[in-house]
Amino acid sequence: MSTNTFRKKIKSGNRPKGGPRKSVFTWIEEKLDITGLLGEGVPVQLVPPVGFVALLALIYIWSNHRAENMVRKIDKVQQEVEDLRADVTTLEAEYMLSSMQSEVAKKVAALEIYELNQPPIKIEIEK
């Protein structure tokens, strides 16, 4: 029967091919050398201020994102208003043209209704 033995720790430089893989956090820790800057562990006094600054940064990014979206929406609505204004102007011009007396006379000529050539006569009744 075999005996229990401890595994030998493998140094990061001499890792065999099939051995354990490094995680992203291990890679970041090695590259940034946080323990060299802060010592062994993070000071508890720094957690609330850093968390507050991170929260403020997130709020700042969120508000900028909302403001840019609002600007895009405003530009889109302004373009729609300009298009509608152009349509209204065109329709008003067509309406004014079609309501002219000469245009109305042309349209009702098909119904055999013609424009008078002489002024209307006033009928007076004596009592």
XYZ file of N, CA and C in Angstrom:
381
model
N 0.836 -1.155 0.000
C 0.000 0.000 0.000
C 0.890 1.229 0.000
N 0.417 2.287 -0.744
C 1.246 3.495 -0.845
C 0.999 4.401 0.347
N 1.932 5.252 0.565
C 1.828 6.158 1.714
C 1.363 7.529 1.254
N 0.784 8.271 2.154
C 0.344 9.623 1.832
C 1.544 10.544 1.730
N 1.567 11.331 0.677
C 2.667 12.292 0.504
C 2.067 13.631 0.077
N 2.785 14.676 0.343
C 2.358 16.006 -0.081
C 2.844 16.263 -1.494
N 2.042 17.010 -2.233
C 2.491 17.379 -3.572
C 3.558 18.439 -3.461
N 4.472 18.388 -4.368
C 5.509 19.405 -4.389
C 4.960 20.646 -5.087
N 5.226 21.805 -4.525
C 4.771 23.047 -5.128
C 5.624 23.337 -6.351
N 4.929 23.748 -7.418
C 5.617 24.036 -8.665
C 5.806 25.537 -8.761
N 7.017 25.965 -9.044
C 7.282 27.390 -9.204
C 6.645 27.861 -10.505
N 6.282 29.147 -10.547
C 5.540 29.670 -11.697
C 6.352 29.587 -12.990
N 7.655 29.670 -12.937
C 8.473 29.619 -14.147
C 8.662 28.211 -14.682
N 8.619 27.195 -13.837
C 8.894 25.822 -14.257
C 7.612 24.987 -14.269
N 6.547 25.518 -14.738
C 5.269 24.829 -14.742
C 5.234 23.823 -15.887
N 4.845 22.574 -15.619
C 4.743 21.608 -16.712
C 3.518 21.906 -17.571
N 3.472 21.306 -18.774
C 2.399 21.580 -19.727
C 1.031 21.221 -19.180
N 0.856 20.118 -18.593
C -0.446 19.662 -18.135
C -0.795 20.128 -16.739
N -0.013 21.009 -16.137
C -0.212 21.428 -14.756
C -1.355 22.421 -14.617
N -1.549 22.924 -13.402
C -2.643 23.863 -13.163
C -2.430 25.167 -13.929
N -3.542 25.728 -14.409
C -3.461 26.952 -15.199
C -3.580 28.159 -14.282
N -3.007 29.265 -14.716
C -3.108 30.504 -13.948
C -4.449 31.163 -14.266
N -5.054 31.727 -13.242
C -6.300 32.457 -13.475
C -5.963 33.901 -13.853
N -6.971 34.615 -14.272
C -6.793 36.015 -14.649
C -6.354 36.826 -13.445
N -6.918 36.525 -12.285
C -6.583 37.278 -11.089
C -5.144 37.025 -10.646
N -4.675 35.809 -10.831
C -3.288 35.510 -10.506
C -2.361 36.293 -11.418
N -2.699 36.362 -12.695
C -1.887 37.099 -13.662
C -1.870 38.591 -13.313
N -3.053 39.152 -12.949
C -3.123 40.571 -12.581
C -2.304 40.838 -11.324
N -2.388 39.925 -10.363
C -1.633 40.095 -9.121
C -0.136 40.081 -9.376
N 0.298 39.215 -10.282
C 1.722 39.151 -10.592
C 2.184 40.406 -11.325
N 1.370 40.903 -12.264
C 1.768 42.056 -13.072
C 1.723 43.363 -12.285
N 0.698 43.539 -11.440
C 0.561 44.792 -10.710
C 1.390 44.846 -9.435
N 1.752 43.724 -8.900
C 2.533 43.631 -7.668
C 1.885 44.459 -6.559
N 0.625 44.119 -6.261
C -0.137 44.852 -5.252
C 0.452 44.647 -3.868
N 0.951 43.452 -3.591
C 1.515 43.206 -2.257
C 2.760 44.053 -2.028
N 3.477 44.392 -3.097
C 4.647 45.266 -2.948
C 4.227 46.687 -2.601
N 3.082 47.126 -3.109
C 2.613 48.483 -2.831
C 1.931 48.597 -1.477
N 1.052 47.649 -1.175
C 0.242 47.734 0.033
C 0.724 46.853 1.174
N 1.677 46.011 0.926
C 2.112 45.076 1.950
C 1.240 43.838 1.910
N 1.158 43.118 2.981
C 0.354 41.903 3.044
C -1.101 42.257 3.330
N -1.906 42.389 2.313
C -3.327 42.675 2.496
C -3.656 44.142 2.285
N -4.930 44.407 2.161
C -5.416 45.767 1.926
C -5.802 46.386 3.258
N -5.350 47.617 3.535
C -5.759 48.275 4.785
C -7.271 48.522 4.795
N -7.897 48.187 5.879
C -9.347 48.282 5.989
C -9.797 49.740 5.923
N -8.981 50.678 6.327
C -9.360 52.081 6.307
C -9.553 52.593 4.874
N -8.913 51.966 3.900
C -8.996 52.441 2.523
C -10.240 51.920 1.787
N -10.883 50.903 2.299
C -12.009 50.292 1.579
C -13.181 51.254 1.415
N -13.697 51.933 2.464
C -14.841 52.846 2.257
C -14.543 54.008 1.298
N -13.415 54.719 1.427
C -13.176 55.822 0.483
C -13.016 55.339 -0.962
N -12.328 54.225 -1.147
C -12.150 53.707 -2.502
C -13.494 53.240 -3.059
N -14.308 52.607 -2.239
C -15.640 52.197 -2.682
C -16.506 53.397 -3.038
N -16.404 54.476 -2.246
C -17.164 55.688 -2.526
C -16.720 56.322 -3.841
N -15.418 56.384 -4.073
C -14.894 56.945 -5.322
C -15.334 56.082 -6.506
N -15.316 54.781 -6.330
C -15.763 53.891 -7.409
C -17.249 54.103 -7.693
N -18.055 54.277 -6.649
C -19.487 54.544 -6.822
C -19.706 55.865 -7.559
N -18.949 56.896 -7.167
C -19.067 58.181 -7.866
C -18.668 58.057 -9.336
N -17.643 57.269 -9.620
C -17.223 57.073 -11.012
C -18.321 56.377 -11.808
N -18.952 55.373 -11.210
C -20.049 54.684 -11.903
C -21.229 55.621 -12.155
N -21.559 56.455 -11.174
C -22.657 57.412 -11.353
C -22.311 58.408 -12.453
N -21.067 58.867 -12.504
C -20.616 59.804 -13.533
C -20.724 59.171 -14.921
N -20.283 57.944 -15.064
C -20.358 57.248 -16.352
C -21.814 57.053 -16.754
N -22.649 56.647 -15.806
C -24.077 56.432 -16.097
C -24.756 57.721 -16.539
N -24.463 58.823 -15.852
C -25.113 60.087 -16.210
C -24.649 60.577 -17.579
N -23.378 60.392 -17.910
C -22.891 60.758 -19.244
C -23.576 59.919 -20.313
N -23.740 58.641 -20.041
C -24.401 57.743 -20.995
C -25.841 58.195 -21.227
N -26.562 58.518 -20.156
C -27.953 58.979 -20.286
C -28.025 60.300 -21.031
N -27.093 61.198 -20.750
C -27.103 62.503 -21.415
C -26.868 62.339 -22.919
N -25.937 61.483 -23.305
C -25.681 61.258 -24.730
C -26.892 60.621 -25.406
N -27.541 59.680 -24.742
C -28.757 59.079 -25.301
C -29.854 60.131 -25.469
N -29.991 61.018 -24.482
C -31.009 62.063 -24.564
C -30.711 63.011 -25.723
N -29.445 63.352 -25.927
C -29.075 64.226 -27.042
C -29.420 63.559 -28.367
N -29.144 62.261 -28.483
C -29.489 61.534 -29.714
C -30.998 61.542 -29.956
N -31.778 61.317 -28.899
C -33.232 61.323 -29.042
C -33.736 62.706 -29.447
N -33.183 63.754 -28.849
C -33.591 65.122 -29.177
C -33.285 65.429 -30.634
N -32.105 65.038 -31.105
C -31.753 65.260 -32.514
C -32.709 64.529 -33.444
N -33.065 63.312 -33.090
C -33.977 62.528 -33.920
C -35.359 63.182 -33.978
N -35.863 63.646 -32.834
C -37.174 64.278 -32.788
C -37.150 65.611 -33.537
N -36.057 66.365 -33.423
C -35.952 67.624 -34.158
C -35.990 67.380 -35.662
N -35.339 66.325 -36.122
C -35.374 65.991 -37.541
C -36.790 65.633 -37.979
N -37.509 64.884 -37.152
C -38.900 64.537 -37.466
C -39.771 65.786 -37.525
N -39.552 66.731 -36.600
C -40.330 67.973 -36.593
C -40.062 68.770 -37.867
N -38.807 68.834 -38.291
C -38.479 69.550 -39.527
C -39.149 68.902 -40.726
N -39.169 67.579 -40.772
C -39.837 66.876 -41.876
C -41.337 67.159 -41.866
N -41.955 67.116 -40.688
C -43.386 67.399 -40.592
C -43.700 68.847 -40.963
N -42.827 69.768 -40.570
C -43.033 71.173 -40.915
C -42.989 71.365 -42.430
N -42.068 70.679 -43.093
C -41.987 70.766 -44.561
C -43.255 70.187 -45.194
N -43.749 69.075 -44.649
C -44.984 68.473 -45.175
C -46.170 69.421 -45.007
N -46.268 70.063 -43.852
C -47.378 70.985 -43.596
C -47.319 72.164 -44.562
N -46.121 72.691 -44.783
C -45.981 73.817 -45.704
C -46.420 73.420 -47.108
N -46.040 72.227 -47.543
C -46.434 71.744 -48.864
C -47.944 71.575 -48.955
N -48.549 70.982 -47.933
C -50.000 70.780 -47.935
C -50.755 72.108 -47.907
N -50.264 73.069 -47.143
C -50.907 74.379 -47.116
C -50.860 75.048 -48.488
N -49.732 74.954 -49.163
C -49.606 75.550 -50.495
C -50.565 74.875 -51.467
N -50.666 73.545 -51.414
C -51.593 72.830 -52.296
C -53.045 73.209 -51.987
N -53.374 73.356 -50.705
C -54.733 73.720 -50.319
C -55.080 75.127 -50.803
N -54.146 76.051 -50.620
C -54.391 77.421 -51.068
C -54.570 77.466 -52.585
N -53.813 76.679 -53.325
C -53.951 76.645 -54.774
C -55.289 76.038 -55.182
N -55.668 74.942 -54.520
C -56.915 74.271 -54.909
C -58.161 75.035 -54.481
N -58.043 75.973 -53.547
C -59.215 76.729 -53.111
C -59.390 78.039 -53.878
N -58.532 78.312 -54.844
C -58.693 79.516 -55.673
C -59.935 79.348 -56.555
N -60.560 80.469 -56.872
C -61.808 80.432 -57.623
C -61.632 79.772 -58.983
N -60.540 80.038 -59.665
C -60.319 79.461 -60.997
C -60.138 77.943 -60.925
N -59.453 77.475 -59.867
C -59.250 76.032 -59.715
C -60.560 75.323 -59.369
N -61.378 75.947 -58.524
C -62.669 75.361 -58.176
C -63.555 75.299 -59.417
N -63.528 76.357 -60.254
C -64.327 76.384 -61.484
C -63.924 75.255 -62.419
N -62.612 74.961 -62.497
C -62.142 73.856 -63.352
C -62.661 72.512 -62.834
N -62.681 72.343 -61.529
C -63.101 71.065 -60.949
C -64.605 70.825 -61.102
N -65.425 71.874 -60.961
C -66.869 71.683 -61.055
C -67.366 71.762 -62.492
N -66.522 72.098 -63.452
C -66.925 72.125 -64.858
C -67.311 70.727 -65.324
N -66.714 69.697 -64.734
C -67.061 68.321 -65.089
C -68.495 67.997 -64.678
N -69.025 68.696 -63.686
C -70.401 68.498 -63.229
C -71.380 69.427 -63.959
N -70.884 70.105 -64.987
C -71.649 71.058 -65.782
C -72.176 72.213 -64.930
N -71.372 72.660 -64.019
C -71.656 73.864 -63.243
C -70.636 74.894 -63.698
N -71.128 76.028 -64.182
C -70.229 77.013 -64.752
C -70.271 78.302 -63.955
N -69.221 79.061 -64.083
C -69.083 80.326 -63.382
C -69.943 81.389 -64.073
N -70.560 82.246 -63.302
C -71.386 83.318 -63.866
C -70.493 84.368 -64.513
N -70.969 84.891 -65.642
C -70.219 85.938 -66.320
C -70.733 87.322 -65.938
N -71.907 87.421 -65.364
C -72.486 88.691 -64.980
C -72.724 88.694 -63.473
N -72.790 89.853 -62.898
C -72.973 89.910 -61.450
C -74.354 89.402 -61.047
N -74.516 88.953 -59.823
C -75.811 88.465 -59.378
C -76.842 89.604 -59.326
N -78.103 89.224 -59.481
C -79.193 90.202 -59.487
C -79.871 90.173 -58.129
N -80.146 91.356 -57.626
C -80.844 91.464 -56.345
C -82.338 91.493 -56.622
N -83.060 90.597 -55.976
C -84.508 90.513 -56.161
C -85.164 91.295 -55.030
N -85.981 92.249 -55.403
C -86.694 93.021 -54.410
C -88.175 92.732 -54.493
N -88.813 92.548 -53.380
C -90.232 92.251 -53.305
C -90.913 93.446 -52.632
N -91.979 93.923 -53.286
C -92.722 95.029 -52.706
C -93.837 94.481 -51.827
N -94.103 95.073 -50.729
C -95.169 94.622 -49.831
C -96.444 95.302 -50.065
